[in-house]
mmCIF file of C-alpha atoms in Angstrom:
data_model
loop_
_atom_site.group_PDB
_atom_site.id
_atom_site.type_symbol
_atom_site.label_atom_id
_atom_site.label_comp_id
_atom_site.label_asym_id
_atom_site.label_seq_id
_atom_site.Cartn_x
_atom_site.Cartn_y
_atom_site.Cartn_z
ATOM 1 C CA MET A 823 0.000 0.000 0.000
ATOM 2 C CA THR A 824 1.347 3.373 -1.006
ATOM 3 C CA MET A 825 0.959 6.186 1.518
ATOM 4 C CA SER A 826 0.910 9.756 0.305
ATOM 5 C CA ARG A 827 3.174 12.011 2.288
ATOM 6 C CA ARG A 828 1.468 15.199 3.357
ATOM 7 C CA ARG A 829 3.313 18.292 2.264
ATOM 8 C CA THR A 830 3.602 21.153 4.681
ATOM 9 C CA ARG A 831 3.891 24.674 3.369
ATOM 10 C CA PRO A 832 6.924 26.509 4.662
ATOM 11 C CA PRO A 833 6.066 29.576 6.722
ATOM 12 C CA ARG A 834 5.855 32.717 4.625
ATOM 13 C CA ILE A 835 8.059 35.669 5.450
ATOM 14 C CA ALA A 836 7.673 39.206 4.208
ATOM 15 C CA VAL A 837 10.493 40.726 2.173
ATOM 16 C CA SER A 838 10.720 43.636 4.593
ATOM 17 C CA GLU A 839 11.050 41.196 7.494
ATOM 18 C CA LEU A 840 13.826 39.385 5.661
ATOM 19 C CA ARG A 841 15.609 42.708 5.163
ATOM 20 C CA GLY A 842 15.290 43.382 8.866
ATOM 21 C CA ALA A 843 16.614 39.922 9.756
ATOM 22 C CA VAL A 844 19.656 40.349 7.494
ATOM 23 C CA GLN A 845 20.388 43.742 9.021
ATOM 24 C CA LEU A 846 20.099 42.346 12.535
ATOM 25 C CA ALA A 847 22.309 39.354 11.719
ATOM 26 C CA ALA A 848 25.044 41.610 10.346
ATOM 27 C CA GLN A 849 24.883 43.825 13.411
ATOM 28 C CA ALA A 850 25.042 40.754 15.666
ATOM 29 C CA THR A 851 28.158 39.557 13.820
ATOM 30 C CA ARG A 852 29.879 42.874 14.421
ATOM 31 C CA GLY A 853 28.747 42.865 18.042
ATOM 32 C CA ILE A 854 30.193 39.413 18.705
ATOM 33 C CA ALA A 855 33.422 40.437 17.013
ATOM 34 C CA ARG A 856 33.646 43.491 19.282
ATOM 35 C CA VAL A 857 33.195 41.301 22.368
ATOM 36 C CA ALA A 858 35.889 38.876 21.184
ATOM 37 C CA GLU A 859 38.267 41.722 20.395
ATOM 38 C CA GLY A 860 37.554 43.265 23.767
ATOM 39 C CA VAL A 861 38.511 40.053 25.565
ATOM 40 C CA HIS A 862 41.607 39.767 23.389
ATOM 41 C CA ALA A 863 42.604 43.341 24.201
ATOM 42 C CA ALA A 864 42.006 42.785 27.936
ATOM 43 C CA VAL A 865 44.339 39.779 27.941
ATOM 44 C CA TRP A 866 47.025 41.708 26.095
ATOM 45 C CA ARG A 867 46.743 44.639 28.501
ATOM 46 C CA THR A 868 47.232 42.232 31.397
ATOM 47 C CA LEU A 869 50.385 40.907 29.708
ATOM 48 C CA ARG A 870 51.354 44.508 28.831
ATOM 49 C CA THR A 871 52.021 43.559 25.224
ATOM 50 C CA ASP A 872 49.660 46.027 23.551
ATOM 51 C CA ALA A 873 50.553 49.386 25.043
ATOM 52 C CA GLY A 874 49.055 52.388 23.307
ATOM 53 C CA ALA A 875 46.024 50.588 21.819
ATOM 54 C CA PRO A 876 42.483 51.721 22.679
ATOM 55 C CA PRO A 877 41.074 49.844 25.718
ATOM 56 C CA ASP A 878 38.757 47.606 23.643
ATOM 57 C CA ARG A 879 40.782 47.307 20.424
ATOM 58 C CA THR A 880 43.793 45.292 19.273
ATOM 59 C CA ARG A 881 46.674 46.270 17.004
ATOM 60 C CA GLY A 882 48.746 44.636 14.300
ATOM 61 C CA LEU A 883 47.605 41.532 12.444
ATOM 62 C CA THR A 884 44.980 40.733 15.089
ATOM 63 C CA GLY A 885 43.445 44.169 14.750
ATOM 64 C CA LEU A 886 43.452 43.782 10.967
ATOM 65 C CA VAL A 887 41.469 40.516 11.266
ATOM 66 C CA TYR A 888 38.803 42.127 13.429
ATOM 67 C CA ARG A 889 38.573 45.172 11.135
ATOM 68 C CA SER A 890 38.176 42.802 8.180
ATOM 69 C CA ILE A 891 35.251 41.082 9.894
ATOM 70 C CA HIS A 892 33.551 44.431 10.394
ATOM 71 C CA GLY A 893 34.236 45.491 6.815
ATOM 72 C CA VAL A 894 32.984 42.259 5.250
ATOM 73 C CA SER A 895 29.795 42.277 7.333
ATOM 74 C CA HIS A 896 29.064 45.866 6.211
ATOM 75 C CA VAL A 897 29.568 44.921 2.550
ATOM 76 C CA VAL A 898 27.372 41.825 2.829
ATOM 77 C CA GLU A 899 24.682 43.775 4.676
ATOM 78 C CA ARG A 900 24.569 46.580 2.081
ATOM 79 C CA GLY A 901 24.560 44.157 -0.846
ATOM 80 C CA ALA A 902 21.788 41.979 0.571
ATOM 81 C CA ASP A 903 19.723 45.016 1.504
ATOM 82 C CA ARG A 904 19.957 46.479 -2.017
ATOM 83 C CA ALA A 905 18.909 43.162 -3.559
ATOM 84 C CA LEU A 906 15.976 42.708 -1.198
ATOM 85 C CA ALA A 907 14.927 46.354 -1.615
ATOM 86 C CA ALA A 908 14.768 45.834 -5.381
ATOM 87 C CA LEU A 909 12.704 42.683 -4.858
ATOM 88 C CA GLN A 910 10.341 44.502 -2.504
ATOM 89 C CA SER A 911 9.963 47.367 -5.005
ATOM 90 C CA ARG A 912 9.160 44.896 -7.767
ATOM 91 C CA PHE A 913 6.319 43.307 -5.808
ATOM 92 C CA GLY A 914 4.951 46.629 -4.635
ATOM 93 C CA HIS A 915 2.907 46.510 -1.415
ATOM 94 C CA ASP A 916 4.328 43.999 1.042
ATOM 95 C CA HIS A 917 1.039 42.368 2.058
ATOM 96 C CA ASP A 918 2.737 39.757 4.248
ATOM 97 C CA ALA A 919 4.352 42.482 6.344
ATOM 98 C CA ALA A 920 1.097 44.400 6.810
ATOM 99 C CA HIS A 921 -0.824 41.227 7.699
ATOM 100 C CA PRO A 922 1.579 38.824 9.424
ATOM 101 C CA SER A 923 0.445 35.430 10.656
ATOM 102 C CA PRO A 924 -0.101 35.105 14.428
ATOM 103 C CA ARG A 925 3.104 33.049 14.706
ATOM 104 C CA ARG A 926 5.222 35.611 12.846
ATOM 105 C CA LEU A 927 3.663 38.459 14.769
ATOM 106 C CA ALA A 928 4.411 36.676 18.057
ATOM 107 C CA TRP A 929 8.043 36.260 16.970
ATOM 108 C CA ARG A 930 8.360 39.925 16.014
ATOM 109 C CA SER A 931 6.667 41.025 19.236
ATOM 110 C CA ALA A 932 9.122 39.025 21.350
ATOM 111 C CA LEU A 933 12.055 40.450 19.378
ATOM 112 C CA ASN A 934 10.703 43.981 19.841
ATOM 113 C CA GLY A 935 10.456 43.427 23.582
ATOM 114 C CA VAL A 936 14.145 42.541 23.813
ATOM 115 C CA LEU A 937 15.625 44.820 21.108
ATOM 116 C CA GLY A 938 12.797 47.179 20.211
ATOM 117 C CA ASP A 939 14.625 50.414 20.961
ATOM 118 C CA HIS A 940 17.576 49.312 18.826
ATOM 119 C CA LEU A 941 15.291 48.207 15.989
ATOM 120 C CA HIS A 942 13.543 51.580 16.057
ATOM 121 C CA ALA A 943 16.751 53.626 16.229
ATOM 122 C CA SER A 944 18.366 51.703 13.347
ATOM 123 C CA GLY A 945 15.278 51.919 11.138
ATOM 124 C CA ASN A 946 14.931 48.133 11.072
ATOM 125 C CA PRO A 947 11.735 46.978 9.301
ATOM 126 C CA LEU A 948 11.170 44.490 12.140
ATOM 127 C CA ALA A 949 10.331 47.341 14.541
ATOM 128 C CA LEU A 950 6.601 47.389 15.284
ATOM 129 C CA PRO A 951 4.897 50.771 14.923
ATOM 130 C CA MET A 952 2.220 51.686 17.456
ATOM 131 C CA SER A 953 -1.329 51.239 16.198
ATOM 132 C CA LEU A 954 -4.860 51.050 17.553
ATOM 133 C CA ARG A 955 -6.741 48.067 16.169
ATOM 134 C CA HIS A 956 -10.255 46.703 15.996
ATOM 135 C CA ARG A 957 -10.632 42.941 15.601
ATOM 136 C CA GLY A 958 -7.148 42.624 14.142
ATOM 137 C CA GLN A 959 -7.406 45.529 11.679
ATOM 138 C CA ARG A 960 -5.521 48.788 12.072
ATOM 139 C CA ILE A 961 -7.614 51.873 12.775
ATOM 140 C CA ASP A 962 -6.430 54.853 10.756
ATOM 141 C CA THR A 963 -6.722 57.694 13.269
ATOM 142 C CA ASP A 964 -5.715 60.223 10.608
ATOM 143 C CA ALA A 965 -8.777 59.567 8.413
ATOM 144 C CA ALA A 966 -12.544 59.580 8.797
ATOM 145 C CA LEU A 967 -13.574 56.384 10.571
ATOM 146 C CA GLN A 968 -16.284 54.115 9.256
ATOM 147 C CA MET A 969 -17.262 51.257 11.542
ATOM 148 C CA ALA A 970 -20.245 48.967 11.818
ATOM 149 C CA ALA A 971 -22.358 49.843 14.877
ATOM 150 C CA PRO A 972 -19.773 51.912 16.769
ATOM 151 C CA SER A 973 -20.444 52.313 20.477
ATOM 152 C CA SER A 974 -20.070 55.419 22.622
ATOM 153 C CA HIS A 975 -18.229 53.199 25.119
ATOM 154 C CA LEU A 976 -14.681 52.239 24.128
ATOM 155 C CA LEU A 977 -12.912 49.291 25.737
ATOM 156 C CA LEU A 978 -9.141 49.681 25.318
ATOM 157 C CA LEU A 979 -6.924 46.632 25.878
ATOM 158 C CA VAL A 980 -3.167 47.119 26.319
ATOM 159 C CA HIS A 981 -0.857 44.078 26.161
ATOM 160 C CA GLY A 982 2.401 43.512 28.023
ATOM 161 C CA LEU A 983 6.090 43.017 27.286
ATOM 162 C CA CYS A 984 7.016 40.909 24.229
ATOM 163 C CA MET A 985 3.338 40.378 23.391
ATOM 164 C CA ASN A 986 0.776 41.726 20.914
ATOM 165 C CA ASP A 987 -2.937 42.376 20.570
ATOM 166 C CA LEU A 988 -3.778 38.939 19.133
ATOM 167 C CA GLN A 989 -2.537 37.229 22.287
ATOM 168 C CA TRP A 990 -5.484 38.396 24.357
ATOM 169 C CA ARG A 991 -7.266 35.415 22.826
ATOM 170 C CA GLY A 992 -6.362 31.967 24.140
ATOM 171 C CA GLU A 993 -7.668 28.768 25.685
ATOM 172 C CA TYR A 994 -8.324 27.623 29.223
ATOM 173 C CA GLN A 995 -9.176 23.966 29.782
ATOM 174 C CA GLY A 996 -10.336 23.648 26.193
ATOM 175 C CA GLN A 997 -12.453 26.797 26.328
ATOM 176 C CA VAL A 998 -11.707 29.839 24.153
ATOM 177 C CA VAL A 999 -11.158 32.906 26.326
ATOM 178 C CA ASP A 1000 -10.997 36.485 25.060
ATOM 179 C CA HIS A 1001 -11.517 39.072 27.784
ATOM 180 C CA GLY A 1002 -11.859 41.861 25.237
ATOM 181 C CA GLU A 1003 -14.661 40.260 23.213
ATOM 182 C CA THR A 1004 -16.489 38.984 26.311
ATOM 183 C CA LEU A 1005 -16.385 42.328 28.100
ATOM 184 C CA ALA A 1006 -17.256 44.323 24.980
ATOM 185 C CA GLU A 1007 -20.343 42.211 24.321
ATOM 186 C CA ALA A 1008 -21.534 42.388 27.931
ATOM 187 C CA LEU A 1009 -20.932 46.150 28.176
ATOM 188 C CA ALA A 1010 -22.194 47.003 24.658
ATOM 189 C CA ALA A 1011 -18.761 48.549 24.066
ATOM 190 C CA THR A 1012 -16.431 48.586 21.065
ATOM 191 C CA PRO A 1013 -13.150 46.753 21.763
ATOM 192 C CA VAL A 1014 -9.999 48.592 20.689
ATOM 193 C CA HIS A 1015 -6.609 46.903 21.057
ATOM 194 C CA LEU A 1016 -3.214 48.551 21.218
ATOM 195 C CA ARG A 1017 -0.219 47.061 19.393
ATOM 196 C CA TYR A 1018 3.132 48.654 20.207
ATOM 197 C CA ASN A 1019 6.891 48.210 20.400
ATOM 198 C CA THR A 1020 7.382 47.103 23.998
ATOM 199 C CA GLY A 1021 11.151 47.681 23.807
ATOM 200 C CA LEU A 1022 10.781 51.461 23.661
ATOM 201 C CA PRO A 1023 10.782 53.486 26.897
ATOM 202 C CA ILE A 1024 7.460 53.179 28.716
ATOM 203 C CA ALA A 1025 7.057 56.950 29.016
ATOM 204 C CA ARG A 1026 7.563 57.325 25.261
ATOM 205 C CA ASN A 1027 4.908 54.716 24.517
ATOM 206 C CA GLY A 1028 2.602 56.469 26.974
ATOM 207 C CA ARG A 1029 2.964 59.808 25.184
ATOM 208 C CA GLU A 1030 2.309 58.215 21.783
ATOM 209 C CA LEU A 1031 -0.717 56.306 23.070
ATOM 210 C CA SER A 1032 -2.177 59.491 24.501
ATOM 211 C CA ALA A 1033 -1.763 61.270 21.161
ATOM 212 C CA GLN A 1034 -3.327 58.403 19.206
ATOM 213 C CA LEU A 1035 -6.278 58.142 21.588
ATOM 214 C CA ASP A 1036 -6.942 61.849 21.230
ATOM 215 C CA ARG A 1037 -7.092 61.499 17.433
ATOM 216 C CA LEU A 1038 -9.275 58.394 17.775
ATOM 217 C CA VAL A 1039 -11.842 60.125 19.983
ATOM 218 C CA ALA A 1040 -11.902 63.176 17.714
ATOM 219 C CA ARG A 1041 -12.707 61.023 14.651
ATOM 220 C CA TRP A 1042 -14.910 58.376 16.271
ATOM 221 C CA PRO A 1043 -18.209 58.083 14.323
ATOM 222 C CA VAL A 1044 -20.308 58.770 17.453
ATOM 223 C CA PRO A 1045 -19.526 60.917 20.503
ATOM 224 C CA VAL A 1046 -17.422 58.944 22.982
ATOM 225 C CA GLU A 1047 -18.958 59.034 26.434
ATOM 226 C CA ARG A 1048 -16.859 56.491 28.294
ATOM 227 C CA ILE A 1049 -13.468 54.780 28.003
ATOM 228 C CA SER A 1050 -12.544 51.709 30.027
ATOM 229 C CA ILE A 1051 -8.949 50.452 29.979
ATOM 230 C CA VAL A 1052 -7.855 46.898 30.735
ATOM 231 C CA ALA A 1053 -4.079 46.509 30.814
ATOM 232 C CA HIS A 1054 -1.846 43.503 31.364
ATOM 233 C CA SER A 1055 1.692 43.587 32.781
ATOM 234 C CA MET A 1056 3.801 46.377 31.192
ATOM 235 C CA GLY A 1057 0.605 47.607 29.538
ATOM 236 C CA GLY A 1058 -0.576 48.930 32.889
ATOM 237 C CA LEU A 1059 2.498 51.156 33.169
ATOM 238 C CA VAL A 1060 1.964 52.386 29.602
ATOM 239 C CA ALA A 1061 -1.687 53.142 30.426
ATOM 240 C CA ARG A 1062 -0.714 55.053 33.570
ATOM 241 C CA SER A 1063 1.809 57.055 31.552
ATOM 242 C CA ALA A 1064 -0.758 57.808 28.845
ATOM 243 C CA CYS A 1065 -3.285 59.013 31.432
ATOM 244 C CA HIS A 1066 -0.653 61.304 32.928
ATOM 245 C CA HIS A 1067 0.219 62.852 29.558
ATOM 246 C CA GLY A 1068 -3.442 63.164 28.606
ATOM 247 C CA GLU A 1069 -4.217 64.985 31.856
ATOM 248 C CA ARG A 1070 -1.196 67.287 31.624
ATOM 249 C CA GLU A 1071 -2.068 68.283 28.063
ATOM 250 C CA ALA A 1072 -5.831 68.497 28.746
ATOM 251 C CA MET A 1073 -6.691 66.034 25.961
ATOM 252 C CA GLN A 1074 -10.339 65.261 25.400
ATOM 253 C CA TRP A 1075 -9.913 61.470 25.531
ATOM 254 C CA ARG A 1076 -8.538 61.698 29.069
ATOM 255 C CA ARG A 1077 -11.743 63.261 30.421
ATOM 256 C CA ARG A 1078 -13.726 60.243 29.231
ATOM 257 C CA VAL A 1079 -11.706 57.566 31.036
ATOM 258 C CA ARG A 1080 -13.798 56.072 33.825
ATOM 259 C CA ASP A 1081 -12.152 52.719 34.600
ATOM 260 C CA LEU A 1082 -8.567 51.433 34.689
ATOM 261 C CA VAL A 1083 -8.083 47.721 35.366
ATOM 262 C CA PHE A 1084 -4.605 46.328 36.059
ATOM 263 C CA LEU A 1085 -3.770 42.657 35.440
ATOM 264 C CA GLY A 1086 -0.461 41.560 36.952
ATOM 265 C CA VAL A 1087 1.130 44.994 36.497
ATOM 266 C CA PRO A 1088 4.656 45.421 37.980
ATOM 267 C CA HIS A 1089 3.900 48.798 39.558
ATOM 268 C CA GLN A 1090 6.928 48.535 41.833
ATOM 269 C CA GLY A 1091 9.183 46.705 39.407
ATOM 270 C CA ALA A 1092 10.133 43.176 38.394
ATOM 271 C CA PRO A 1093 12.985 41.261 40.095
ATOM 272 C CA LEU A 1094 14.198 39.591 36.894
ATOM 273 C CA GLU A 1095 15.311 42.941 35.455
ATOM 274 C CA ARG A 1096 17.028 43.819 38.733
ATOM 275 C CA ALA A 1097 18.900 40.508 38.611
ATOM 276 C CA GLY A 1098 19.998 41.193 35.036
ATOM 277 C CA ALA A 1099 21.309 44.622 36.010
ATOM 278 C CA TRP A 1100 23.258 43.125 38.938
ATOM 279 C CA VAL A 1101 24.883 40.459 36.738
ATOM 280 C CA THR A 1102 25.924 43.130 34.225
ATOM 281 C CA GLN A 1103 27.496 45.228 36.977
ATOM 282 C CA TRP A 1104 29.290 42.194 38.428
ATOM 283 C CA LEU A 1105 30.733 41.175 35.057
ATOM 284 C CA GLY A 1106 32.023 44.684 34.514
ATOM 285 C CA GLN A 1107 34.163 44.425 37.637
ATOM 286 C CA LEU A 1108 35.946 41.248 36.559
ATOM 287 C CA ARG A 1109 39.359 41.448 34.898
ATOM 288 C CA PHE A 1110 38.218 39.864 31.627
ATOM 289 C CA GLY A 1111 34.502 40.305 32.228
ATOM 290 C CA ALA A 1112 34.010 43.864 30.952
ATOM 291 C CA PRO A 1113 33.536 42.825 27.299
ATOM 292 C CA PHE A 1114 30.949 40.222 28.356
ATOM 293 C CA ALA A 1115 29.105 42.866 30.358
ATOM 294 C CA THR A 1116 28.073 44.386 27.052
ATOM 295 C CA LEU A 1117 26.060 41.221 26.386
ATOM 296 C CA GLY A 1118 24.236 41.742 29.680
ATOM 297 C CA GLN A 1119 23.344 45.236 28.537
ATOM 298 C CA ILE A 1120 21.373 43.874 25.601
ATOM 299 C CA ARG A 1121 18.095 44.759 27.260
ATOM 300 C CA SER A 1122 15.715 47.211 25.725
ATOM 301 C CA ALA A 1123 14.762 50.487 27.382
ATOM 302 C CA GLY A 1124 11.325 49.011 28.013
ATOM 303 C CA ILE A 1125 12.795 46.117 29.988
ATOM 304 C CA THR A 1126 15.098 48.472 31.891
ATOM 305 C CA ASP A 1127 12.088 50.577 32.894
ATOM 306 C CA LEU A 1128 10.570 47.474 34.488
ATOM 307 C CA ARG A 1129 13.379 47.435 37.057
ATOM 308 C CA ASP A 1130 11.467 49.873 39.256
ATOM 309 C CA GLY A 1131 8.165 50.145 37.404
ATOM 310 C CA ARG A 1132 9.253 53.434 35.840
ATOM 311 C CA CYS A 1133 6.524 54.948 33.684
ATOM 312 C CA HIS A 1134 7.356 58.643 33.909
ATOM 313 C CA ASP A 1135 10.512 60.530 32.920
ATOM 314 C CA GLU A 1136 10.545 62.415 36.197
ATOM 315 C CA GLY A 1137 10.277 59.372 38.483
ATOM 316 C CA PHE A 1138 7.388 58.290 40.707
ATOM 317 C CA LEU A 1139 3.909 58.696 39.251
ATOM 318 C CA PRO A 1140 0.833 58.350 41.500
ATOM 319 C CA LEU A 1141 -2.410 56.835 40.278
ATOM 320 C CA PRO A 1142 -4.917 59.197 38.632
ATOM 321 C CA ALA A 1143 -7.260 60.453 41.326
ATOM 322 C CA ASP A 1144 -10.330 60.831 39.078
ATOM 323 C CA ILE A 1145 -10.317 57.305 37.594
ATOM 324 C CA ALA A 1146 -11.668 54.183 39.297
ATOM 325 C CA CYS A 1147 -8.645 51.866 39.527
ATOM 326 C CA PHE A 1148 -8.974 48.128 40.000
ATOM 327 C CA SER A 1149 -6.200 45.561 40.271
ATOM 328 C CA ILE A 1150 -5.968 41.816 39.822
ATOM 329 C CA ALA A 1151 -2.802 40.138 41.040
ATOM 330 C CA ALA A 1152 -1.762 36.532 40.563
ATOM 331 C CA THR A 1153 0.296 34.243 42.731
ATOM 332 C CA LEU A 1154 1.480 30.687 42.279
ATOM 333 C CA ALA A 1155 0.968 30.137 46.002
ATOM 334 C CA PRO A 1156 -2.212 28.347 47.143
ATOM 335 C CA GLN A 1157 -3.041 31.016 49.715
ATOM 336 C CA ARG A 1158 -1.880 34.342 51.092
ATOM 337 C CA SER A 1159 0.902 34.477 53.645
ATOM 338 C CA ARG A 1160 3.672 36.876 54.606
ATOM 339 C CA ILE A 1161 6.302 34.722 52.890
ATOM 340 C CA ALA A 1162 4.185 34.280 49.760
ATOM 341 C CA GLU A 1163 3.581 38.008 49.501
ATOM 342 C CA ARG A 1164 7.303 38.769 49.803
ATOM 343 C CA LEU A 1165 8.784 35.946 47.727
ATOM 344 C CA THR A 1166 6.081 34.303 45.635
ATOM 345 C CA GLY A 1167 4.430 36.051 42.742
ATOM 346 C CA ASP A 1168 3.000 34.945 39.434
ATOM 347 C CA GLY A 1169 6.385 33.821 38.140
ATOM 348 C CA LEU A 1170 7.348 37.260 36.819
ATOM 349 C CA VAL A 1171 5.715 39.897 39.026
ATOM 350 C CA PRO A 1172 5.789 39.763 42.858
ATOM 351 C CA LEU A 1173 2.418 40.018 44.562
ATOM 352 C CA ARG A 1174 3.375 43.202 46.405
ATOM 353 C CA SER A 1175 4.459 44.850 43.164
ATOM 354 C CA ALA A 1176 1.189 43.938 41.432
ATOM 355 C CA LEU A 1177 -0.690 45.474 44.370
ATOM 356 C CA GLY A 1178 1.423 48.632 44.279
ATOM 357 C CA GLN A 1179 2.850 48.111 47.776
ATOM 358 C CA HIS A 1180 6.118 49.741 48.787
ATOM 359 C CA ASP A 1181 8.052 49.943 52.047
ATOM 360 C CA ASP A 1182 8.273 53.719 51.538
ATOM 361 C CA PRO A 1183 4.752 55.082 52.250
ATOM 362 C CA THR A 1184 5.291 57.954 49.806
ATOM 363 C CA ARG A 1185 5.700 55.447 46.947
ATOM 364 C CA ASP A 1186 2.856 53.122 47.901
ATOM 365 C CA LEU A 1187 0.060 53.395 45.316
ATOM 366 C CA GLY A 1188 -2.699 52.580 47.793
ATOM 367 C CA LEU A 1189 -4.235 49.848 45.633
ATOM 368 C CA LEU A 1190 -4.997 47.804 48.755
ATOM 369 C CA HIS A 1191 -7.492 50.507 49.691
ATOM 370 C CA GLN A 1192 -9.223 50.162 46.319
ATOM 371 C CA PRO A 1193 -11.069 47.180 44.818
ATOM 372 C CA HIS A 1194 -8.610 44.358 44.153
ATOM 373 C CA TRP A 1195 -8.653 40.596 43.694
ATOM 374 C CA ILE A 1196 -5.974 37.919 44.015
ATOM 375 C CA SER A 1197 -6.013 34.824 41.837
ATOM 376 C CA HIS A 1198 -4.172 31.948 43.565
ATOM 377 C CA ARG A 1199 -2.352 29.128 41.782
ATOM 378 C CA THR A 1200 -2.180 31.411 38.745
ATOM 379 C CA GLY A 1201 0.759 32.373 36.538
ATOM 380 C CA HIS A 1202 1.417 35.702 34.850
ATOM 381 C CA ILE A 1203 0.096 34.733 31.406
ATOM 382 C CA GLU A 1204 -2.797 32.760 32.892
ATOM 383 C CA LEU A 1205 -4.417 36.057 33.864
ATOM 384 C CA LEU A 1206 -5.282 36.406 30.175
ATOM 385 C CA ARG A 1207 -6.821 32.933 30.047
ATOM 386 C CA ARG A 1208 -8.892 32.434 33.198
ATOM 387 C CA PRO A 1209 -12.621 33.157 32.703
ATOM 388 C CA ALA A 1210 -12.904 34.167 36.378
ATOM 389 C CA VAL A 1211 -10.652 37.149 35.665
ATOM 390 C CA GLY A 1212 -13.047 38.445 33.002
ATOM 391 C CA THR A 1213 -16.003 37.877 35.320
ATOM 392 C CA GLN A 1214 -14.382 39.976 38.037
ATOM 393 C CA ILE A 1215 -13.554 42.792 35.621
ATOM 394 C CA LEU A 1216 -17.122 42.849 34.364
ATOM 395 C CA GLN A 1217 -18.478 43.161 37.900
ATOM 396 C CA TRP A 1218 -16.250 46.145 38.559
ATOM 397 C CA ILE A 1219 -16.963 48.045 35.344
ATOM 398 C CA ARG A 1220 -20.693 47.416 35.515
ATOM 399 C CA GLY A 1221 -20.663 48.788 39.026
#
């Protein structure tokens, strides 16, 4: 009996994404070469055989080899980019880049979380621009909006680090869960998702979100009466920043915000970023560790801001006094205890941080004095999947 072998289509990749990948690969090659040369130079300085050379560079034949690596990578990068640019121009609109598959978008979102500020600064096509979206489609806030049955109540959902708007939808015990769709239907609201480069500074994303929301409200087909925001993880810091900028600049969208719901938001920082910063500092103090410390610094500005929950350029930012704030925190522990609150969180965010607690009373956000809920035996991402989380949010917003 002859069995037909099923053919699987290879994943499609946009030409612009390929250009971005080539550019990133060439930059990575030069970065690794710099680290290697730095170690080489450190050894030679210890042996005092390379006097007069820059601290992270080598001389002679060795220096020529490293310079050749840099030169060849530049040539290859420019040649490949010109060829791919011509190919992209030939095909015209890069549909695959404008409408990536969920898997490709997840990959780009993760890359933006880690290197997003570098991608943006270098003009890499892999950098994700900020956009407001409705059911997966970008909303053009610079044009007249035409939507089917628009509501006067907007439900804005803001994702977290290394994620995107499509990842609000998932499964829990075989059941499809989408907090945005469920809440929007129950509240007769229009769901609007934010997609953004999570590697950029949180305050910068907050300013841009505020500006885009102001244009959205101005062009919305019906007068907007109410805005409810549900934000997960880093998204809560971005939302707080946007509310601050909207209030300071007296934007019309800001006056319509009634509810702000936090899901596992690291208001007081995340310990993983603090650990990464400590390792980088420790490596820098070692005799041959300084070049490797540069690898530890490969963390985006967005990740660095998570060290202390920084969402404002000038430091500590209190919660908006005129918005009803609600918080849901998760913990892997089965029940609350002093040890669990100090040491156990949802795997990424400590419980105290998600509840805005701080040992310094002037930095405590006071979320314990406002409606809050703790989900036990729950991980950070599970907050997006558990139906009970959506049920609790609905109770709060409905009042």
